[in-house]
PDB file of C-alpha atoms in Angstrom:
ATOM      1  CA  MET A   1      -5.750  48.012   5.482  1.00  0.00           C
ATOM      2  CA  LYS A   2      -8.468  47.097   3.090  1.00  0.00           C
ATOM      3  CA  THR A   3      -9.585  43.464   3.314  1.00  0.00           C
ATOM      4  CA  PRO A   4      -9.249  41.680  -0.036  1.00  0.00           C
ATOM      5  CA  ALA A   5     -12.536  40.880  -1.657  1.00  0.00           C
ATOM      6  CA  PRO A   6     -13.419  37.166  -1.597  1.00  0.00           C
ATOM      7  CA  PRO A   7     -13.168  35.393  -4.932  1.00  0.00           C
ATOM      8  CA  SER A   8     -16.258  35.848  -7.015  1.00  0.00           C
ATOM      9  CA  ARG A   9     -16.561  32.100  -7.584  1.00  0.00           C
ATOM     10  CA  PRO A  10     -15.114  30.455  -4.424  1.00  0.00           C
ATOM     11  CA  LEU A  11     -16.334  26.937  -5.206  1.00  0.00           C
ATOM     12  CA  GLU A  12     -14.575  26.929  -8.562  1.00  0.00           C
ATOM     13  CA  ALA A  13     -11.343  28.004  -6.839  1.00  0.00           C
ATOM     14  CA  LEU A  14     -11.788  25.212  -4.279  1.00  0.00           C
ATOM     15  CA  ARG A  15     -12.254  22.592  -7.001  1.00  0.00           C
ATOM     16  CA  GLU A  16      -8.780  23.420  -8.305  1.00  0.00           C
ATOM     17  CA  LEU A  17      -7.301  22.335  -4.957  1.00  0.00           C
ATOM     18  CA  THR A  18      -9.039  19.007  -4.386  1.00  0.00           C
ATOM     19  CA  PRO A  19     -10.336  15.992  -6.317  1.00  0.00           C
ATOM     20  CA  ALA A  20     -13.345  15.930  -3.967  1.00  0.00           C
ATOM     21  CA  ARG A  21     -16.743  16.562  -5.469  1.00  0.00           C
ATOM     22  CA  VAL A  22     -17.579  20.106  -4.364  1.00  0.00           C
ATOM     23  CA  GLY A  23     -19.738  22.746  -6.005  1.00  0.00           C
ATOM     24  CA  LEU A  24     -21.202  20.393  -8.582  1.00  0.00           C
ATOM     25  CA  GLY A  25     -24.220  22.577  -9.180  1.00  0.00           C
ATOM     26  CA  ARG A  26     -27.738  21.293  -9.692  1.00  0.00           C
ATOM     27  CA  SER A  27     -30.254  20.619 -12.361  1.00  0.00           C
ATOM     28  CA  GLY A  28     -33.689  20.870 -10.848  1.00  0.00           C
ATOM     29  CA  ALA A  29     -33.645  18.560  -7.798  1.00  0.00           C
ATOM     30  CA  SER A  30     -30.661  16.557  -9.038  1.00  0.00           C
ATOM     31  CA  MET A  31     -27.047  16.906 -10.148  1.00  0.00           C
ATOM     32  CA  PRO A  32     -26.103  18.095 -13.617  1.00  0.00           C
ATOM     33  CA  THR A  33     -25.748  15.290 -16.135  1.00  0.00           C
ATOM     34  CA  ASP A  34     -21.970  15.737 -16.508  1.00  0.00           C
ATOM     35  CA  ALA A  35     -21.428  15.407 -12.746  1.00  0.00           C
ATOM     36  CA  LEU A  36     -23.644  12.322 -12.551  1.00  0.00           C
ATOM     37  CA  LEU A  37     -21.855  10.633 -15.457  1.00  0.00           C
ATOM     38  CA  ALA A  38     -18.438  11.424 -13.922  1.00  0.00           C
ATOM     39  CA  PHE A  39     -19.536   9.921 -10.598  1.00  0.00           C
ATOM     40  CA  THR A  40     -20.855   6.804 -12.314  1.00  0.00           C
ATOM     41  CA  LEU A  41     -17.603   6.361 -14.250  1.00  0.00           C
ATOM     42  CA  ASP A  42     -15.420   6.746 -11.152  1.00  0.00           C
ATOM     43  CA  HIS A  43     -17.607   4.304  -9.223  1.00  0.00           C
ATOM     44  CA  ALA A  44     -17.250   1.775 -12.033  1.00  0.00           C
ATOM     45  CA  ARG A  45     -13.462   2.220 -12.053  1.00  0.00           C
ATOM     46  CA  ALA A  46     -13.348   1.597  -8.302  1.00  0.00           C
ATOM     47  CA  ARG A  47     -15.393  -1.599  -8.648  1.00  0.00           C
ATOM     48  CA  ASP A  48     -13.236  -2.763 -11.549  1.00  0.00           C
ATOM     49  CA  ALA A  49     -10.081  -2.193  -9.485  1.00  0.00           C
ATOM     50  CA  VAL A  50     -11.359  -4.591  -6.810  1.00  0.00           C
ATOM     51  CA  HIS A  51     -12.039  -7.329  -9.358  1.00  0.00           C
ATOM     52  CA  THR A  52      -8.999  -6.834 -11.607  1.00  0.00           C
ATOM     53  CA  ALA A  53      -6.967 -10.037 -12.000  1.00  0.00           C
ATOM     54  CA  PHE A  54      -3.796 -10.095  -9.895  1.00  0.00           C
ATOM     55  CA  ASP A  55      -0.900 -10.403 -12.351  1.00  0.00           C
ATOM     56  CA  ALA A  56       1.517 -12.385 -10.177  1.00  0.00           C
ATOM     57  CA  PRO A  57       3.659 -13.616 -13.121  1.00  0.00           C
ATOM     58  CA  HIS A  58       4.218 -10.019 -14.247  1.00  0.00           C
ATOM     59  CA  LEU A  59       5.257  -9.027 -10.719  1.00  0.00           C
ATOM     60  CA  VAL A  60       7.593 -11.995 -10.303  1.00  0.00           C
ATOM     61  CA  ALA A  61       9.259 -11.266 -13.644  1.00  0.00           C
ATOM     62  CA  GLY A  62       9.619  -7.564 -12.846  1.00  0.00           C
ATOM     63  CA  LEU A  63      11.095  -8.212  -9.413  1.00  0.00           C
ATOM     64  CA  ALA A  64      13.455 -10.859 -10.745  1.00  0.00           C
ATOM     65  CA  GLY A  65      14.609  -8.261 -13.257  1.00  0.00           C
ATOM     66  CA  LEU A  66      15.731  -6.157 -10.296  1.00  0.00           C
ATOM     67  CA  GLY A  67      17.982  -9.016  -9.221  1.00  0.00           C
ATOM     68  CA  LEU A  68      15.740 -10.074  -6.339  1.00  0.00           C
ATOM     69  CA  GLN A  69      14.904 -13.603  -5.265  1.00  0.00           C
ATOM     70  CA  VAL A  70      11.131 -13.916  -5.393  1.00  0.00           C
ATOM     71  CA  GLY A  71       8.711 -16.520  -4.067  1.00  0.00           C
ATOM     72  CA  GLU A  72       4.959 -16.922  -4.481  1.00  0.00           C
ATOM     73  CA  VAL A  73       2.377 -17.863  -1.857  1.00  0.00           C
ATOM     74  CA  SER A  74      -1.393 -17.876  -1.460  1.00  0.00           C
ATOM     75  CA  SER A  75      -3.738 -17.243   1.412  1.00  0.00           C
ATOM     76  CA  GLN A  76      -6.560 -19.584   2.346  1.00  0.00           C
ATOM     77  CA  ALA A  77      -8.966 -17.503   0.226  1.00  0.00           C
ATOM     78  CA  ARG A  78      -9.379 -19.696  -2.840  1.00  0.00           C
ATOM     79  CA  ASN A  79     -11.051 -17.123  -5.049  1.00  0.00           C
ATOM     80  CA  ARG A  80     -12.075 -13.468  -5.089  1.00  0.00           C
ATOM     81  CA  ARG A  81     -15.535 -14.254  -3.762  1.00  0.00           C
ATOM     82  CA  ASP A  82     -14.080 -15.956  -0.688  1.00  0.00           C
ATOM     83  CA  TYR A  83     -11.571 -13.148  -0.269  1.00  0.00           C
ATOM     84  CA  LEU A  84     -14.261 -10.457  -0.134  1.00  0.00           C
ATOM     85  CA  ARG A  85     -16.695 -12.423   2.032  1.00  0.00           C
ATOM     86  CA  ARG A  86     -14.163 -13.977   4.429  1.00  0.00           C
ATOM     87  CA  PRO A  87     -11.444 -11.484   5.388  1.00  0.00           C
ATOM     88  CA  ASP A  88     -10.093 -13.991   7.931  1.00  0.00           C
ATOM     89  CA  LEU A  89      -9.056 -16.370   5.132  1.00  0.00           C
ATOM     90  CA  GLY A  90      -6.893 -13.666   3.589  1.00  0.00           C
ATOM     91  CA  ARG A  91      -4.914 -13.380   6.823  1.00  0.00           C
ATOM     92  CA  MET A  92      -3.721 -17.010   6.848  1.00  0.00           C
ATOM     93  CA  LEU A  93      -1.339 -18.870   4.547  1.00  0.00           C
ATOM     94  CA  ASP A  94      -2.622 -21.976   2.860  1.00  0.00           C
ATOM     95  CA  PRO A  95      -0.819 -25.120   4.120  1.00  0.00           C
ATOM     96  CA  ASP A  96       1.225 -25.668   0.927  1.00  0.00           C
ATOM     97  CA  SER A  97       2.491 -22.084   0.954  1.00  0.00           C
ATOM     98  CA  ARG A  98       3.470 -22.288   4.608  1.00  0.00           C
ATOM     99  CA  ARG A  99       5.408 -25.504   4.042  1.00  0.00           C
ATOM    100  CA  ALA A 100       7.218 -23.956   1.069  1.00  0.00           C
ATOM    101  CA  LEU A 101       8.232 -20.926   3.155  1.00  0.00           C
ATOM    102  CA  GLU A 102       9.388 -23.103   6.041  1.00  0.00           C
ATOM    103  CA  LYS A 103      11.908 -24.717   3.684  1.00  0.00           C
ATOM    104  CA  GLN A 104      13.391 -21.251   3.029  1.00  0.00           C
ATOM    105  CA  SER A 105      13.632 -20.173   6.663  1.00  0.00           C
ATOM    106  CA  GLY A 106      17.147 -21.442   7.363  1.00  0.00           C
ATOM    107  CA  SER A 107      18.739 -18.002   7.696  1.00  0.00           C
ATOM    108  CA  ALA A 108      16.974 -15.099   9.350  1.00  0.00           C
ATOM    109  CA  SER A 109      16.382 -12.006   7.205  1.00  0.00           C
ATOM    110  CA  GLU A 110      16.545  -8.432   8.377  1.00  0.00           C
ATOM    111  CA  ILE A 111      13.613  -7.390   6.212  1.00  0.00           C
ATOM    112  CA  VAL A 112      11.076  -9.221   4.071  1.00  0.00           C
ATOM    113  CA  ILE A 113       8.943  -7.454   1.470  1.00  0.00           C
ATOM    114  CA  VAL A 114       5.531  -8.973   0.794  1.00  0.00           C
ATOM    115  CA  ILE A 115       3.499  -7.825  -2.195  1.00  0.00           C
ATOM    116  CA  GLY A 116      -0.194  -8.652  -1.876  1.00  0.00           C
ATOM    117  CA  ASP A 117      -3.164  -7.960  -4.100  1.00  0.00           C
ATOM    118  CA  GLY A 118      -5.404  -6.535  -1.376  1.00  0.00           C
ATOM    119  CA  LEU A 119      -8.543  -4.662  -2.337  1.00  0.00           C
ATOM    120  CA  SER A 120      -7.000  -3.143  -5.476  1.00  0.00           C
ATOM    121  CA  PRO A 121      -4.964  -5.619  -7.507  1.00  0.00           C
ATOM    122  CA  ALA A 122      -4.928  -2.902 -10.177  1.00  0.00           C
ATOM    123  CA  ALA A 123      -2.776  -0.710  -7.914  1.00  0.00           C
ATOM    124  CA  VAL A 124      -0.294  -3.496  -7.244  1.00  0.00           C
ATOM    125  CA  ASN A 125      -0.015  -4.467 -10.906  1.00  0.00           C
ATOM    126  CA  VAL A 126       0.836  -0.877 -11.839  1.00  0.00           C
ATOM    127  CA  HIS A 127       2.954   0.416  -8.945  1.00  0.00           C
ATOM    128  CA  ALA A 128       4.586  -2.385  -6.942  1.00  0.00           C
ATOM    129  CA  VAL A 129       7.657  -3.156  -9.058  1.00  0.00           C
ATOM    130  CA  GLU A 130       8.642   0.491  -9.500  1.00  0.00           C
ATOM    131  CA  LEU A 131       8.176   1.185  -5.796  1.00  0.00           C
ATOM    132  CA  VAL A 132      10.385  -1.786  -4.919  1.00  0.00           C
ATOM    133  CA  ARG A 133      13.008  -0.507  -7.379  1.00  0.00           C
ATOM    134  CA  HIS A 134      13.180   2.803  -5.520  1.00  0.00           C
ATOM    135  CA  LEU A 135      12.896   1.193  -2.097  1.00  0.00           C
ATOM    136  CA  ALA A 136      15.701  -1.311  -2.702  1.00  0.00           C
ATOM    137  CA  ALA A 137      18.058   1.539  -3.548  1.00  0.00           C
ATOM    138  CA  ARG A 138      17.061   3.437  -0.398  1.00  0.00           C
ATOM    139  CA  LEU A 139      17.570   0.363   1.791  1.00  0.00           C
ATOM    140  CA  THR A 140      20.979  -0.269   0.262  1.00  0.00           C
ATOM    141  CA  GLU A 141      21.983   3.330   1.023  1.00  0.00           C
ATOM    142  CA  ALA A 142      20.898   2.775   4.637  1.00  0.00           C
ATOM    143  CA  GLY A 143      22.955  -0.424   4.898  1.00  0.00           C
ATOM    144  CA  ILE A 144      19.874  -2.619   5.344  1.00  0.00           C
ATOM    145  CA  SER A 145      19.962  -6.048   3.738  1.00  0.00           C
ATOM    146  CA  LEU A 146      16.860  -7.019   1.806  1.00  0.00           C
ATOM    147  CA  GLY A 147      16.019 -10.673   2.276  1.00  0.00           C
ATOM    148  CA  HIS A 148      13.066 -12.444   0.728  1.00  0.00           C
ATOM    149  CA  VAL A 149      10.506 -10.862  -1.568  1.00  0.00           C
ATOM    150  CA  VAL A 150       7.192 -12.713  -1.555  1.00  0.00           C
ATOM    151  CA  VAL A 151       4.247 -12.227  -3.929  1.00  0.00           C
ATOM    152  CA  ALA A 152       1.046 -13.194  -2.112  1.00  0.00           C
ATOM    153  CA  SER A 153      -2.338 -13.839  -3.726  1.00  0.00           C
ATOM    154  CA  GLY A 154      -5.569 -13.318  -1.807  1.00  0.00           C
ATOM    155  CA  ALA A 155      -3.702 -11.274   0.786  1.00  0.00           C
ATOM    156  CA  ARG A 156      -4.897  -9.121   3.642  1.00  0.00           C
ATOM    157  CA  VAL A 157      -2.404  -6.950   5.542  1.00  0.00           C
ATOM    158  CA  ALA A 158      -1.998  -9.418   8.416  1.00  0.00           C
ATOM    159  CA  LEU A 159      -0.844 -12.167   6.055  1.00  0.00           C
ATOM    160  CA  GLY A 160       2.531 -10.418   6.093  1.00  0.00           C
ATOM    161  CA  ASP A 161       2.860 -11.175   9.817  1.00  0.00           C
ATOM    162  CA  GLU A 162       2.686 -14.919   9.268  1.00  0.00           C
ATOM    163  CA  ILE A 163       5.054 -14.749   6.286  1.00  0.00           C
ATOM    164  CA  GLY A 164       7.562 -12.666   8.234  1.00  0.00           C
ATOM    165  CA  ALA A 165       7.327 -14.952  11.256  1.00  0.00           C
ATOM    166  CA  VAL A 166       7.889 -18.119   9.216  1.00  0.00           C
ATOM    167  CA  LEU A 167      10.911 -16.579   7.484  1.00  0.00           C
ATOM    168  CA  GLY A 168      12.350 -15.234  10.732  1.00  0.00           C
ATOM    169  CA  ALA A 169      12.347 -11.615   9.574  1.00  0.00           C
ATOM    170  CA  ARG A 170      13.055  -8.752  11.955  1.00  0.00           C
ATOM    171  CA  MET A 171      10.626  -6.598   9.981  1.00  0.00           C
ATOM    172  CA  VAL A 172       8.059  -7.145   7.269  1.00  0.00           C
ATOM    173  CA  VAL A 173       6.985  -4.531   4.719  1.00  0.00           C
ATOM    174  CA  MET A 174       3.641  -5.367   3.143  1.00  0.00           C
ATOM    175  CA  LEU A 175       2.868  -3.547  -0.118  1.00  0.00           C
ATOM    176  CA  ILE A 176      -0.817  -3.983  -0.855  1.00  0.00           C
ATOM    177  CA  GLY A 177      -3.639  -2.479  -2.888  1.00  0.00           C
ATOM    178  CA  GLU A 178      -5.749  -0.102  -0.804  1.00  0.00           C
ATOM    179  CA  ARG A 179      -9.523   0.073  -0.820  1.00  0.00           C
ATOM    180  CA  PRO A 180     -10.350   1.957  -4.056  1.00  0.00           C
ATOM    181  CA  GLY A 181     -11.842   5.413  -3.758  1.00  0.00           C
ATOM    182  CA  LEU A 182     -13.761   7.472  -6.267  1.00  0.00           C
ATOM    183  CA  SER A 183     -10.708   9.649  -6.894  1.00  0.00           C
ATOM    184  CA  ALA A 184      -7.986   6.962  -6.631  1.00  0.00           C
ATOM    185  CA  PRO A 185      -8.859   3.416  -7.685  1.00  0.00           C
ATOM    186  CA  ASP A 186      -5.178   2.431  -7.953  1.00  0.00           C
ATOM    187  CA  SER A 187      -3.698   3.507  -4.616  1.00  0.00           C
ATOM    188  CA  LEU A 188      -0.943   1.384  -3.070  1.00  0.00           C
ATOM    189  CA  GLY A 189      -0.235   1.192   0.659  1.00  0.00           C
ATOM    190  CA  ALA A 190       2.789   0.017   2.646  1.00  0.00           C
ATOM    191  CA  TYR A 191       2.425  -1.522   6.123  1.00  0.00           C
ATOM    192  CA  LEU A 192       5.506  -2.056   8.301  1.00  0.00           C
ATOM    193  CA  THR A 193       5.663  -4.392  11.286  1.00  0.00           C
ATOM    194  CA  PHE A 194       8.640  -5.060  13.546  1.00  0.00           C
ATOM    195  CA  ALA A 195       9.004  -8.616  14.940  1.00  0.00           C
ATOM    196  CA  PRO A 196       6.040  -9.940  12.912  1.00  0.00           C
ATOM    197  CA  ARG A 197       3.989 -12.755  14.375  1.00  0.00           C
ATOM    198  CA  ILE A 198       0.468 -14.087  14.049  1.00  0.00           C
ATOM    199  CA  GLY A 199      -2.118 -12.216  16.077  1.00  0.00           C
ATOM    200  CA  LEU A 200      -0.673  -8.705  15.953  1.00  0.00           C
ATOM    201  CA  THR A 201      -3.173  -5.875  15.605  1.00  0.00           C
ATOM    202  CA  ASP A 202      -3.016  -2.619  13.707  1.00  0.00           C
ATOM    203  CA  GLU A 203      -1.515  -0.465  16.468  1.00  0.00           C
ATOM    204  CA  LYS A 204       1.713  -2.427  15.936  1.00  0.00           C
ATOM    205  CA  ARG A 205       2.040  -1.242  12.327  1.00  0.00           C
ATOM    206  CA  ASN A 206       3.081   1.903  10.520  1.00  0.00           C
ATOM    207  CA  CYS A 207       1.398   2.792   7.248  1.00  0.00           C
ATOM    208  CA  VAL A 208       2.512   4.830   4.245  1.00  0.00           C
ATOM    209  CA  SER A 209      -0.549   5.248   2.034  1.00  0.00           C
ATOM    210  CA  ASN A 210      -1.801   6.949  -1.131  1.00  0.00           C
ATOM    211  CA  ILE A 211       1.066   5.857  -3.362  1.00  0.00           C
ATOM    212  CA  HIS A 212      -0.220   6.535  -6.880  1.00  0.00           C
ATOM    213  CA  GLY A 213       0.060   8.953  -9.763  1.00  0.00           C
ATOM    214  CA  ALA A 214      -1.718  11.845  -8.022  1.00  0.00           C
ATOM    215  CA  GLY A 215      -0.477  10.956  -4.525  1.00  0.00           C
ATOM    216  CA  LEU A 216       2.941  10.069  -3.100  1.00  0.00           C
ATOM    217  CA  SER A 217       5.583   9.487  -5.757  1.00  0.00           C
ATOM    218  CA  TYR A 218       7.668   6.318  -5.708  1.00  0.00           C
ATOM    219  CA  ASP A 219      10.717   8.165  -4.417  1.00  0.00           C
ATOM    220  CA  GLU A 220       8.792  10.007  -1.695  1.00  0.00           C
ATOM    221  CA  ALA A 221       7.169   6.772  -0.563  1.00  0.00           C
ATOM    222  CA  ALA A 222      10.457   4.832  -0.710  1.00  0.00           C
ATOM    223  CA  PHE A 223      12.147   7.501   1.400  1.00  0.00           C
ATOM    224  CA  LYS A 224       9.460   7.340   4.081  1.00  0.00           C
ATOM    225  CA  ILE A 225       9.364   3.536   4.101  1.00  0.00           C
ATOM    226  CA  ALA A 226      13.162   3.245   4.306  1.00  0.00           C
ATOM    227  CA  TRP A 227      13.230   5.777   7.182  1.00  0.00           C
ATOM    228  CA  LEU A 228      10.605   3.796   9.088  1.00  0.00           C
ATOM    229  CA  VAL A 229      12.451   0.531   8.420  1.00  0.00           C
ATOM    230  CA  ARG A 230      15.745   1.958   9.654  1.00  0.00           C
ATOM    231  CA  GLU A 231      14.274   3.578  12.752  1.00  0.00           C
ATOM    232  CA  GLY A 232      11.974   0.652  13.487  1.00  0.00           C
ATOM    233  CA  ILE A 233      14.879  -1.781  13.500  1.00  0.00           C
ATOM    234  CA  ALA A 234      17.072   0.572  15.540  1.00  0.00           C
ATOM    235  CA  ARG A 235      14.354   1.215  18.149  1.00  0.00           C
ATOM    236  CA  GLN A 236      12.838  -2.294  17.863  1.00  0.00           C
ATOM    237  CA  VAL A 237       9.288  -0.954  17.524  1.00  0.00           C
ATOM    238  CA  THR A 238       6.703  -0.030  14.930  1.00  0.00           C
ATOM    239  CA  GLY A 239       3.159   1.261  15.179  1.00  0.00           C
ATOM    240  CA  VAL A 240       1.994   3.864  17.665  1.00  0.00           C
ATOM    241  CA  ALA A 241       5.410   3.759  19.368  1.00  0.00           C
ATOM    242  CA  LEU A 242       7.161   4.924  16.177  1.00  0.00           C
ATOM    243  CA  LYS A 243       6.200   8.338  14.820  1.00  0.00           C
ATOM    244  CA  ASP A 244       7.077   9.317  11.276  1.00  0.00           C
ATOM    245  CA  GLU A 245       9.666  12.047  11.738  1.00  0.00           C
ATOM    246  CA  SER A 246      11.203  11.575   8.313  1.00  0.00           C
ATOM    247  CA  GLY A 247      10.450  15.166   7.304  1.00  0.00           C
ATOM    248  CA  THR A 248       9.264  16.341   3.905  1.00  0.00           C
ATOM    249  CA  GLY A 249      10.707  17.021   0.495  1.00  0.00           C
ATOM    250  CA  SER A 250      13.923  18.664   1.754  1.00  0.00           C
ATOM    251  CA  HIS A 251      15.373  15.206   2.414  1.00  0.00           C
ATOM    252  CA  LEU A 252      14.644  14.186  -1.167  1.00  0.00           C
ATOM    253  CA  GLY A 253      16.044  17.210  -2.922  1.00  0.00           C
ATOM    254  CA  LEU A 254      12.496  18.517  -3.317  1.00  0.00           C
ATOM    255  CA  PRO A 255      11.043  21.824  -2.171  1.00  0.00           C
ATOM    256  CA  ALA A 256       9.762  21.803   1.395  1.00  0.00           C
ATOM    257  CA  ARG A 257       5.991  21.814   1.884  1.00  0.00           C
ATOM    258  CA  GLY A 258       5.234  24.600   4.289  1.00  0.00           C
ATOM    259  CA  PRO A 259       6.837  25.734   7.567  1.00  0.00           C
TER     260      PRO A 259
END
């Protein structure tokens, strides 16, 4: 059998399959002007995403419109400068926020959702409410009661552990803006932790990442998160002890992706 000839322009074919910068060409010893300008623009968008203002009032209003009871808290990072220079401050509630949560901790919740700005407030402003809309429906289908929803400013992932512990949650789901990349400045991530408490490390968490327009859709992400919540509660574990066996699009009414 005759071997098919390779494509005459393989790098152009590869560029159709990935947002990565491949086969940019050259102009003398440098990149072509168009490629350089595109890189500069994407870098600027990534920097802007980090410094975008966190629109907590918009999030609270949107979540309340879903019929959810929403609270607001802050970490010990008082401003964006502190947040970026002192990651430890973003992992701890400020004293006023902790006291306010303690007043709400009378009845234990099965699951608490925390929405934090993270390293891309732009991602949270755009995606968080719609993801929660899809996720709430999935959790209801699974018979899982959604307790508190907390909007957290100046948040790192581990801040969800303290919030969940104070509220007595069995599991915390932290939705947070991921570190912006040159191809996705507005990517949202979800981190799930069973039996949250202060001092847990990352091997105790599961992560569903790349939730954005060119990544995971809201429904795909909600399906995966709800599966991990259900199985995490049933098995009483998250992290390396809980593998994502939720499957692919066939569970969502979508075409399967490969064998």
